[in-house]
mmCIF file of C-alpha atoms in Angstrom:
data_model
loop_
_atom_site.group_PDB
_atom_site.id
_atom_site.type_symbol
_atom_site.label_atom_id
_atom_site.label_comp_id
_atom_site.label_asym_id
_atom_site.label_seq_id
_atom_site.Cartn_x
_atom_site.Cartn_y
_atom_site.Cartn_z
ATOM 1 C CA MET B 1 0.060 0.034 0.036
ATOM 2 C CA GLN B 2 1.114 3.660 -0.767
ATOM 3 C CA PHE B 3 0.574 6.162 2.069
ATOM 4 C CA ASP B 4 0.666 9.905 1.901
ATOM 5 C CA VAL B 5 2.674 11.114 4.892
ATOM 6 C CA LEU B 6 2.930 14.379 6.817
ATOM 7 C CA ILE B 7 5.535 14.531 9.233
ATOM 8 C CA GLU B 8 5.702 17.512 11.687
ATOM 9 C CA VAL B 9 9.028 18.361 13.150
ATOM 10 C CA ARG B 10 8.711 20.319 16.298
ATOM 11 C CA PRO B 11 11.052 21.785 19.144
ATOM 12 C CA ARG B 12 10.706 19.362 22.128
ATOM 13 C CA GLN B 13 8.732 20.721 24.846
ATOM 14 C CA GLY B 14 11.004 22.831 27.306
ATOM 15 C CA ILE B 15 13.429 23.551 24.472
ATOM 16 C CA SER B 16 13.405 27.167 23.640
ATOM 17 C CA ASP B 17 12.159 28.319 20.361
ATOM 18 C CA PRO B 18 13.816 31.769 19.561
ATOM 19 C CA GLU B 19 11.916 31.735 16.212
ATOM 20 C CA GLY B 20 8.417 31.253 17.775
ATOM 21 C CA ALA B 21 9.146 33.648 20.484
ATOM 22 C CA THR B 22 10.061 36.410 17.965
ATOM 23 C CA ILE B 23 7.114 35.869 15.877
ATOM 24 C CA GLU B 24 4.900 36.025 19.082
ATOM 25 C CA ARG B 25 6.535 39.277 20.180
ATOM 26 C CA SER B 26 5.595 40.805 16.863
ATOM 27 C CA LEU B 27 1.940 39.741 16.814
ATOM 28 C CA PRO B 28 0.611 42.470 19.109
ATOM 29 C CA THR B 29 1.865 45.193 16.530
ATOM 30 C CA LEU B 30 -0.286 43.607 14.108
ATOM 31 C CA GLY B 31 -3.257 43.737 16.479
ATOM 32 C CA TYR B 32 -3.281 39.915 17.302
ATOM 33 C CA ASP B 33 -3.546 40.065 20.978
ATOM 34 C CA GLY B 34 -4.957 36.674 21.474
ATOM 35 C CA VAL B 35 -2.423 34.703 19.950
ATOM 36 C CA THR B 36 0.141 32.793 22.183
ATOM 37 C CA SER B 37 2.338 29.889 22.573
ATOM 38 C CA VAL B 38 3.799 30.150 19.132
ATOM 39 C CA ARG B 39 6.180 27.368 18.128
ATOM 40 C CA VAL B 40 8.102 27.115 14.953
ATOM 41 C CA GLY B 41 9.036 23.549 13.266
ATOM 42 C CA LYS B 42 8.907 22.183 9.918
ATOM 43 C CA ALA B 43 6.732 19.936 7.776
ATOM 44 C CA ILE B 44 7.909 17.272 5.559
ATOM 45 C CA ARG B 45 5.911 15.346 3.285
ATOM 46 C CA CYS B 46 6.585 12.029 1.535
ATOM 47 C CA THR B 47 4.826 8.957 0.221
ATOM 48 C CA ILE B 48 5.765 5.501 1.736
ATOM 49 C CA GLU B 49 5.166 1.921 0.372
ATOM 50 C CA ALA B 50 4.471 -0.756 3.059
ATOM 51 C CA GLU B 51 2.467 -3.518 3.764
ATOM 52 C CA ASP B 52 0.159 -1.922 6.217
ATOM 53 C CA GLU B 53 0.011 1.320 8.281
ATOM 54 C CA ALA B 54 1.604 -0.020 11.459
ATOM 55 C CA LEU B 55 4.673 -1.099 9.366
ATOM 56 C CA ALA B 56 4.582 2.225 7.640
ATOM 57 C CA HIS B 57 4.654 4.030 10.982
ATOM 58 C CA ALA B 58 7.226 2.021 12.383
ATOM 59 C CA GLU B 59 9.605 2.761 9.367
ATOM 60 C CA LEU B 60 8.794 6.314 9.635
ATOM 61 C CA GLU B 61 9.351 6.427 13.521
ATOM 62 C CA ASP B 62 12.757 4.958 12.772
ATOM 63 C CA LEU B 63 13.593 7.540 10.030
ATOM 64 C CA CYS B 64 12.550 10.249 12.346
ATOM 65 C CA ALA B 65 14.709 9.162 15.235
ATOM 66 C CA ARG B 66 17.801 8.551 12.978
ATOM 67 C CA PHE B 67 17.508 11.513 10.531
ATOM 68 C CA LEU B 68 14.864 13.734 10.287
ATOM 69 C CA THR B 69 14.882 14.972 13.842
ATOM 70 C CA ASN B 70 17.669 15.584 16.325
ATOM 71 C CA PRO B 71 16.348 14.039 19.478
ATOM 72 C CA VAL B 72 18.014 16.225 21.763
ATOM 73 C CA ILE B 73 15.927 19.117 20.621
ATOM 74 C CA GLU B 74 13.218 18.052 18.383
ATOM 75 C CA ASP B 75 10.484 15.383 18.241
ATOM 76 C CA ALA B 76 8.064 14.586 15.439
ATOM 77 C CA ALA B 77 4.261 13.861 14.870
ATOM 78 C CA ILE B 78 3.583 11.435 11.868
ATOM 79 C CA SER B 79 0.144 11.429 10.226
ATOM 80 C CA MET B 80 -0.545 9.408 7.032
ATOM 81 C CA GLN B 81 -3.574 8.086 5.075
ATOM 82 C CA PRO B 82 -3.588 5.547 2.315
ATOM 83 C CA GLN B 83 -3.493 6.861 -1.090
ATOM 84 C CA VAL B 84 -6.804 6.740 -2.953
ATOM 85 C CA GLU B 85 -6.752 4.284 -5.901
ATOM 86 C CA ARG B 86 -7.205 5.893 -9.284
ATOM 87 C CA MET W 1 58.593 14.610 12.905
ATOM 88 C CA THR W 2 55.976 17.080 11.295
ATOM 89 C CA ARG W 3 52.556 16.191 12.294
ATOM 90 C CA ARG W 4 49.851 15.946 9.460
ATOM 91 C CA VAL W 5 46.559 17.280 10.129
ATOM 92 C CA GLY W 6 43.609 16.290 7.711
ATOM 93 C CA VAL W 7 40.876 18.849 7.209
ATOM 94 C CA VAL W 8 37.383 17.473 6.115
ATOM 95 C CA VAL W 9 35.894 19.197 3.248
ATOM 96 C CA PHE W 10 32.183 18.882 2.702
ATOM 97 C CA PRO W 11 30.169 20.560 -0.261
ATOM 98 C CA GLY W 12 29.533 23.806 1.453
ATOM 99 C CA SER W 13 32.489 23.885 3.811
ATOM 100 C CA ASN W 14 34.280 27.149 3.663
ATOM 101 C CA CYS W 15 36.901 27.509 6.330
ATOM 102 C CA GLU W 16 39.051 24.719 5.409
ATOM 103 C CA HIS W 17 41.724 26.721 3.660
ATOM 104 C CA ASP W 18 41.884 28.894 6.669
ATOM 105 C CA VAL W 19 42.398 26.028 8.819
ATOM 106 C CA VAL W 20 45.188 24.501 6.404
ATOM 107 C CA GLU W 21 46.946 27.981 6.315
ATOM 108 C CA ALA W 22 46.878 28.105 10.320
ATOM 109 C CA ILE W 23 48.247 24.605 10.740
ATOM 110 C CA ARG W 24 51.041 25.332 8.330
ATOM 111 C CA SER W 25 52.135 28.663 9.676
ATOM 112 C CA LEU W 26 52.476 26.787 12.991
ATOM 113 C CA GLY W 27 54.806 24.302 11.390
ATOM 114 C CA GLY W 28 52.499 21.394 10.802
ATOM 115 C CA GLU W 29 51.476 19.663 7.657
ATOM 116 C CA ALA W 30 47.853 19.745 6.498
ATOM 117 C CA GLU W 31 45.996 18.340 3.701
ATOM 118 C CA LEU W 32 42.232 18.547 2.686
ATOM 119 C CA LEU W 33 40.125 15.263 2.903
ATOM 120 C CA TRP W 34 37.238 15.154 0.524
ATOM 121 C CA HIS W 35 34.009 14.011 2.275
ATOM 122 C CA ASP W 36 33.238 11.290 -0.188
ATOM 123 C CA GLU W 37 36.528 9.351 0.774
ATOM 124 C CA ALA W 38 36.452 7.047 3.733
ATOM 125 C CA ASP W 39 40.293 7.295 3.975
ATOM 126 C CA LEU W 40 42.006 9.579 6.088
ATOM 127 C CA ARG W 41 45.407 8.914 4.397
ATOM 128 C CA GLY W 42 47.149 8.299 7.658
ATOM 129 C CA VAL W 43 46.859 11.816 9.233
ATOM 130 C CA ASP W 44 47.624 12.279 12.834
ATOM 131 C CA ALA W 45 44.677 14.540 13.669
ATOM 132 C CA VAL W 46 41.531 15.703 11.887
ATOM 133 C CA VAL W 47 39.638 19.079 11.987
ATOM 134 C CA VAL W 48 36.219 19.293 10.881
ATOM 135 C CA PRO W 49 35.835 23.026 9.795
ATOM 136 C CA GLY W 50 33.141 25.535 9.717
ATOM 137 C CA GLY W 51 30.849 26.522 6.818
ATOM 138 C CA PHE W 52 27.640 25.021 5.825
ATOM 139 C CA ALA W 53 28.013 21.281 5.033
ATOM 140 C CA HIS W 54 25.483 19.955 2.602
ATOM 141 C CA GLY W 55 23.919 23.426 2.818
ATOM 142 C CA ASP W 56 22.808 22.963 6.265
ATOM 143 C CA TYR W 57 19.637 21.504 4.803
ATOM 144 C CA LEU W 58 17.375 19.637 7.408
ATOM 145 C CA ARG W 59 19.759 20.550 10.193
ATOM 146 C CA PRO W 60 23.388 21.667 10.440
ATOM 147 C CA GLY W 61 25.587 18.611 10.314
ATOM 148 C CA ALA W 62 22.478 16.295 9.825
ATOM 149 C CA ILE W 63 23.498 15.195 6.223
ATOM 150 C CA ALA W 64 27.341 15.665 6.677
ATOM 151 C CA ARG W 65 27.312 12.837 9.423
ATOM 152 C CA PHE W 66 26.353 10.309 6.531
ATOM 153 C CA SER W 67 29.306 11.207 4.473
ATOM 154 C CA PRO W 68 31.727 8.155 4.137
ATOM 155 C CA VAL W 69 34.587 10.121 5.597
ATOM 156 C CA MET W 70 32.807 10.449 8.813
ATOM 157 C CA THR W 71 33.057 6.623 9.286
ATOM 158 C CA ALA W 72 36.747 6.994 9.251
ATOM 159 C CA VAL W 73 36.522 9.921 11.623
ATOM 160 C CA ALA W 74 34.515 8.191 13.986
ATOM 161 C CA GLU W 75 37.342 5.251 13.683
ATOM 162 C CA LEU W 76 39.901 7.587 14.443
ATOM 163 C CA ALA W 77 38.094 9.142 17.376
ATOM 164 C CA ALA W 78 37.321 5.614 18.806
ATOM 165 C CA SER W 79 40.959 4.888 18.680
ATOM 166 C CA GLY W 80 41.963 7.871 20.633
ATOM 167 C CA GLY W 81 43.118 10.140 17.932
ATOM 168 C CA PRO W 82 42.593 13.899 18.319
ATOM 169 C CA VAL W 83 39.397 15.355 16.442
ATOM 170 C CA VAL W 84 38.491 19.040 16.459
ATOM 171 C CA GLY W 85 35.260 20.318 15.185
ATOM 172 C CA ILE W 86 34.967 24.065 14.586
ATOM 173 C CA CYS W 87 31.628 25.903 14.219
ATOM 174 C CA ASN W 88 29.812 23.888 11.749
ATOM 175 C CA GLY W 89 32.222 21.002 12.470
ATOM 176 C CA PHE W 90 31.009 21.093 15.975
ATOM 177 C CA GLN W 91 27.390 20.880 14.738
ATOM 178 C CA VAL W 92 28.496 17.941 12.620
ATOM 179 C CA LEU W 93 30.204 16.148 15.598
ATOM 180 C CA THR W 94 27.352 16.384 17.894
ATOM 181 C CA GLU W 95 24.956 15.046 14.972
ATOM 182 C CA ALA W 96 27.306 12.100 14.371
ATOM 183 C CA GLY W 97 26.936 11.352 18.026
ATOM 184 C CA LEU W 98 30.827 12.006 18.641
ATOM 185 C CA LEU W 99 29.778 14.766 21.201
ATOM 186 C CA PRO W 100 26.920 14.946 23.215
ATOM 187 C CA GLY W 101 24.098 17.678 23.172
ATOM 188 C CA ALA W 102 22.932 19.955 20.274
ATOM 189 C CA LEU W 103 23.362 23.437 18.855
ATOM 190 C CA GLN W 104 20.275 25.469 18.607
ATOM 191 C CA LYS W 105 19.643 28.918 17.044
ATOM 192 C CA ASN W 106 20.991 31.715 19.066
ATOM 193 C CA ALA W 107 18.959 33.474 21.698
ATOM 194 C CA GLY W 108 16.913 36.222 20.281
ATOM 195 C CA LEU W 109 17.643 34.897 16.804
ATOM 196 C CA LYS W 110 20.755 36.807 16.731
ATOM 197 C CA PHE W 111 23.449 35.951 14.326
ATOM 198 C CA VAL W 112 26.691 36.823 16.134
ATOM 199 C CA CYS W 113 29.824 37.882 14.314
ATOM 200 C CA ALA W 114 32.402 39.437 16.835
ATOM 201 C CA THR W 115 35.661 38.694 18.647
ATOM 202 C CA VAL W 116 34.625 37.342 21.917
ATOM 203 C CA GLY W 117 36.603 36.353 25.256
ATOM 204 C CA LEU W 118 36.945 32.600 26.105
ATOM 205 C CA GLU W 119 38.071 31.482 29.256
ATOM 206 C CA VAL W 120 40.167 28.141 29.117
ATOM 207 C CA ALA W 121 37.855 25.956 31.566
ATOM 208 C CA SER W 122 39.936 22.932 31.099
ATOM 209 C CA THR W 123 43.482 22.186 29.713
ATOM 210 C CA ARG W 124 42.801 18.404 29.637
ATOM 211 C CA SER W 125 41.897 18.395 25.940
ATOM 212 C CA PRO W 126 43.814 18.207 22.806
ATOM 213 C CA LEU W 127 43.058 21.734 21.923
ATOM 214 C CA THR W 128 43.902 23.516 25.299
ATOM 215 C CA SER W 129 46.612 21.084 26.627
ATOM 216 C CA SER W 130 49.243 23.942 26.184
ATOM 217 C CA CYS W 131 47.063 26.803 27.387
ATOM 218 C CA GLU W 132 46.962 28.272 30.951
ATOM 219 C CA PRO W 133 44.312 27.165 32.858
ATOM 220 C CA GLY W 134 41.870 30.136 33.329
ATOM 221 C CA ALA W 135 43.334 32.137 30.706
ATOM 222 C CA VAL W 136 41.058 34.276 28.547
ATOM 223 C CA LEU W 137 41.597 34.237 24.787
ATOM 224 C CA GLN W 138 40.177 36.663 22.160
ATOM 225 C CA VAL W 139 38.671 34.531 19.372
ATOM 226 C CA PRO W 140 36.329 35.184 16.719
ATOM 227 C CA VAL W 141 32.949 33.662 16.715
ATOM 228 C CA ASN W 142 30.699 33.842 13.343
ATOM 229 C CA HIS W 143 27.370 31.769 13.666
ATOM 230 C CA PHE W 144 23.405 31.675 13.693
ATOM 231 C CA GLU W 145 22.958 28.185 15.457
ATOM 232 C CA GLY W 146 25.597 28.051 18.096
ATOM 233 C CA SER W 147 23.684 27.959 21.354
ATOM 234 C CA TYR W 148 24.743 24.846 22.983
ATOM 235 C CA THR W 149 22.053 22.739 24.933
ATOM 236 C CA CYS W 150 21.738 19.215 26.340
ATOM 237 C CA ASP W 151 19.690 17.458 29.023
ATOM 238 C CA GLY W 152 20.532 18.092 32.778
ATOM 239 C CA ARG W 153 22.449 14.798 33.043
ATOM 240 C CA THR W 154 24.756 15.409 30.421
ATOM 241 C CA LEU W 155 25.463 18.980 31.600
ATOM 242 C CA ASP W 156 26.100 17.448 35.267
ATOM 243 C CA ALA W 157 28.403 14.932 33.512
ATOM 244 C CA LEU W 158 30.251 17.437 31.388
ATOM 245 C CA ARG W 159 30.845 19.594 34.652
ATOM 246 C CA ALA W 160 31.665 16.613 36.834
ATOM 247 C CA ASP W 161 34.272 15.154 34.344
ATOM 248 C CA ASP W 162 35.866 18.563 33.583
ATOM 249 C CA ARG W 163 34.610 18.349 30.037
ATOM 250 C CA VAL W 164 33.638 21.902 29.435
ATOM 251 C CA VAL W 165 36.820 23.000 27.724
ATOM 252 C CA LEU W 166 36.029 26.643 26.960
ATOM 253 C CA ARG W 167 33.303 29.069 28.235
ATOM 254 C CA TYR W 168 32.445 32.578 27.056
ATOM 255 C CA VAL W 169 33.276 35.418 29.156
ATOM 256 C CA GLU W 170 30.104 37.166 27.999
ATOM 257 C CA ASN W 171 27.659 34.846 26.629
ATOM 258 C CA PRO W 172 26.933 35.795 22.964
ATOM 259 C CA ASN W 173 24.246 33.191 21.995
ATOM 260 C CA GLY W 174 22.327 31.888 24.938
ATOM 261 C CA SER W 175 24.653 28.710 25.472
ATOM 262 C CA LEU W 176 23.784 26.695 28.459
ATOM 263 C CA ASP W 177 26.387 27.352 31.288
ATOM 264 C CA ASP W 178 28.323 29.769 28.755
ATOM 265 C CA ILE W 179 29.475 26.644 27.007
ATOM 266 C CA ALA W 180 31.603 27.521 24.054
ATOM 267 C CA GLY W 181 33.430 24.170 23.598
ATOM 268 C CA ILE W 182 33.459 20.598 25.091
ATOM 269 C CA CYS W 183 35.333 17.564 24.679
ATOM 270 C CA SER W 184 34.315 13.765 24.700
ATOM 271 C CA GLU W 185 34.160 11.134 27.479
ATOM 272 C CA GLY W 186 37.665 10.046 26.054
ATOM 273 C CA ARG W 187 38.657 13.811 25.783
ATOM 274 C CA ASN W 188 40.184 13.559 22.252
ATOM 275 C CA VAL W 189 37.366 14.730 20.513
ATOM 276 C CA VAL W 190 36.466 18.462 20.874
ATOM 277 C CA GLY W 191 33.836 20.758 19.614
ATOM 278 C CA LEU W 192 33.800 24.757 19.843
ATOM 279 C CA MET W 193 31.935 27.330 17.968
ATOM 280 C CA PRO W 194 34.756 30.129 17.851
ATOM 281 C CA HIS W 195 37.131 29.921 15.190
ATOM 282 C CA PRO W 196 40.766 29.724 16.465
ATOM 283 C CA GLU W 197 42.099 29.462 12.810
ATOM 284 C CA ARG W 198 40.990 33.100 12.375
ATOM 285 C CA ALA W 199 43.112 34.357 15.207
ATOM 286 C CA ILE W 200 46.606 33.258 14.303
ATOM 287 C CA ASP W 201 48.234 36.745 13.805
ATOM 288 C CA PRO W 202 47.863 40.099 15.294
ATOM 289 C CA LEU W 203 47.008 41.298 11.773
ATOM 290 C CA LEU W 204 43.816 39.490 12.074
ATOM 291 C CA GLY W 205 42.959 41.226 15.256
ATOM 292 C CA SER W 206 44.107 38.505 17.423
ATOM 293 C CA ALA W 207 46.688 35.545 17.712
ATOM 294 C CA ASP W 208 45.083 33.848 20.531
ATOM 295 C CA GLY W 209 43.889 30.826 18.393
ATOM 296 C CA VAL W 210 47.788 29.968 18.253
ATOM 297 C CA PRO W 211 48.015 28.204 21.468
ATOM 298 C CA LEU W 212 44.789 26.315 20.890
ATOM 299 C CA LEU W 213 46.191 24.975 17.352
ATOM 300 C CA ARG W 214 49.771 24.579 18.757
ATOM 301 C CA SER W 215 48.070 22.158 21.610
ATOM 302 C CA LEU W 216 46.499 20.234 18.825
ATOM 303 C CA LEU W 217 49.673 19.884 16.877
ATOM 304 C CA GLU W 218 51.436 18.718 20.193
ATOM 305 C CA THR W 219 48.760 16.425 20.933
ATOM 306 C CA ALA W 220 49.042 14.711 17.583
ATOM 307 C CA ALA W 221 52.750 14.345 17.822
ATOM 308 C CA VAL W 222 52.476 12.615 21.316
ATOM 309 C CA GLY W 223 49.605 10.305 20.091
ATOM 310 C CA ALA W 224 51.694 9.138 17.103
#
């Protein structure tokens, strides 16, 4: 099966995020007073071929731990859905 | 006998020639090692220089650690050979797991380009062995992602084992515990954000990088 994957790489909880903090500080000037807790990460999209979703997930977890994140400062959220047959 | 220092070159490295020049000016031999070759050609020590290895894509050092040369660098490190990572090279060594912790974006998103004071916090490393303990050296920094961080247990271990090698006198980037440079458990792998190779002559504004690189050459001579 083919899956469409979205991997969200985020600064781990408790790790400072100067980019998010800088964006947040600029918000009141634009009138957005109620927007807080800004955190900046990155989104990585890909497709993966695997027998089922669990196997795909396991492979992506491994990929995130070994390459796509630095576990000292980042973690990842993986979401995926089966590609629709055409 | 003259000691040979290998300077690793990744696509995007940009401080390799400065390191070669600095090593030669101190009487050592230096040669460039292309990242795609897993052969260190028998050098006595390795420097991973600054720059933007592999464009810093994904994260600084994240892709460089998979370059074939890094297998050979890891072997040299495992056998006790001196390995020094400067700036982007420090980032590469943390990503490769040869040094603990990580380098984050600077506090306040500030790119720092300045000559800063560095306190020699430990002389038990190949980069500081011939420095005076507690000496303050003036060495340039030039980075955006140089704020050192690690978990509490790692920091405790670094402090307890005298593995913080250099500390900023005035912290320019938000580094944990003012850390500018650390060494590995075996002490032979050192990473630092400042650039000693850019401080080798008063004409450059400072010659305080000389005792650091001289330490490296002397350590290489002892180890061989």
